[in-house]
C-alpha positions as a printed Julia matrix, in Angstrom:
135×3 Matrix{Float64}:
  -3.13   28.63  -47.02
   0.45   28.18  -45.81
   2.26   25.04  -46.72
   2.84   22.45  -43.99
   6.54   22.48  -43.21
   8.52   20.13  -41.06
   8.94   22.89  -38.47
   5.16   23.48  -38.21
   4.46   19.74  -38.01
   7.0    19.3   -35.2
   5.64   22.36  -33.37
   2.09   21.01  -33.59
   3.23   17.56  -32.4
   5.09   19.1   -29.46
   2.04   21.17  -28.5
  -0.2    18.08  -28.59
   2.28   16.09  -26.51
   2.5    18.88  -23.95
  -1.29   19.11  -23.72
  -1.55   15.34  -23.25
   1.11   15.48  -20.53
  -0.74   18.2   -18.64
  -3.96   16.22  -18.88
  -2.2    13.13  -17.49
  -0.76   15.12  -14.58
  -4.14   16.62  -13.76
  -5.83   13.19  -13.89
  -3.19   11.51  -11.71
  -3.29   14.41   -9.26
  -7.06   14.05   -8.97
  -6.81   10.3    -8.32
  -4.01   10.82   -5.78
  -6.21   13.29   -3.91
  -8.31   10.31   -2.82
  -5.31    8.59   -1.19
  -4.26    9.24    2.37
  -0.51    9.81    2.19
   0.34   10.67    5.75
  -2.96   10.72    7.52
  -4.41    8.46   10.12
  -5.26    4.89    9.2
  -8.09    3.3    11.13
  -7.39    0.23   13.27
  -9.18   -2.99   12.32
  -9.83   -6.38   13.9
 -11.85   -8.87   11.87
 -12.08  -12.46   10.74
 -11.46  -12.84    7.01
 -11.89  -16.29    5.44
 -11.5   -17.9     8.86
  -8.3   -16.0     9.71
  -8.13  -13.22   12.3
  -6.54  -10.11   10.86
  -5.71   -7.08   12.96
  -4.08   -3.76   12.26
  -3.44   -0.5    14.0
  -1.0     2.37   14.13
   2.05    0.92   15.88
   2.65    3.96   18.06
  -0.45    3.24   20.19
  -0.38    1.39   23.49
  -2.84   -1.31   24.56
  -6.09   -1.1    22.61
  -8.88   -2.91   24.4
  -7.33   -6.36   24.53
  -5.18   -5.92   21.42
  -1.62   -6.38   22.62
   1.21   -4.25   21.38
   1.94   -5.68   17.93
   5.36   -4.3    17.24
   6.91   -5.97   20.29
   8.47   -2.65   21.23
  10.59   -2.68   18.07
  10.31   -0.69   14.9
   9.82   -3.29   12.15
   7.56   -1.3     9.85
  10.17    0.53    7.75
   8.74    3.79    8.98
   5.16    2.89    8.12
   3.96    3.33   11.68
   1.39    0.59   11.16
   1.37   -3.0    12.42
  -0.65   -5.88   10.94
  -1.22   -9.36   12.41
  -2.58  -12.51   10.79
  -3.64  -15.06   13.42
  -1.36  -13.34   15.95
   1.73  -13.34   13.74
   3.05  -10.03   12.45
   2.65   -9.5     8.73
   5.48   -7.26    7.58
   3.87   -4.39    5.62
   5.47   -1.48    3.82
   4.05    1.71    2.4
   5.1     2.73   -1.1
   5.83    6.31   -2.12
   2.5     6.51   -3.97
   0.57    5.64   -0.79
  -0.12    2.01   -1.72
   0.79   -0.88    0.59
   2.63   -4.17    0.05
   3.51   -7.08    2.32
   6.14   -9.8     2.3
   3.45  -12.26    1.18
   2.03  -10.23   -1.71
   5.04   -8.07   -2.5
   4.28   -7.47   -6.18
   0.59   -6.66   -5.75
   0.21   -3.19   -4.15
  -3.11   -2.44   -2.46
  -4.76    0.69   -1.07
  -4.77   -0.06    2.68
  -3.09   -2.26    5.29
  -6.43   -4.09    5.69
  -6.36   -4.92    1.97
  -2.72   -6.07    2.37
  -3.79   -8.42    5.19
  -6.66   -9.77    3.11
  -4.37  -10.28    0.1
  -1.92  -12.16    2.33
  -4.71  -14.44    3.6
  -5.76  -15.1     0.0
  -2.18  -15.86   -1.03
  -1.49  -18.1     1.98
  -4.43  -20.34    1.02
  -4.71  -21.74    4.57
  -0.97  -22.03    5.23
   0.42  -20.56    8.44
   2.16  -17.19    8.28
   5.72  -17.62    9.55
   7.3   -14.8    11.55
   9.48  -12.46    9.49
  13.01  -12.51   10.94
  14.03   -9.2    12.49
  17.52   -7.78   12.09
């Protein structure tokens, strides 16, 4: 049996690291397949913990009593989605990985704008959402 040399040990370690890297890429690709990166997001209008949260793609016109939420301006940093909490716009942003954050729960990414609105309601703990100043 051949003796284990430094070269063979390093080659084996590199092969194992490469195999682990491929496995990680395959696993993350499979989990990302479940995310909607550019697709349509469904509108919502519900009461969560006593607060009315609404959301819809911001390019749509009037939606059955839901007024235009973006006020005719583009405040979504290209997200194309508007969210309201008790009639006040919640500034939401979409991350590169497809997750969503808001100005209220900026360091806690969530899967959907609805989840961002719910996280904001949780974080506000009954306090009023103040309008985010536009440029």
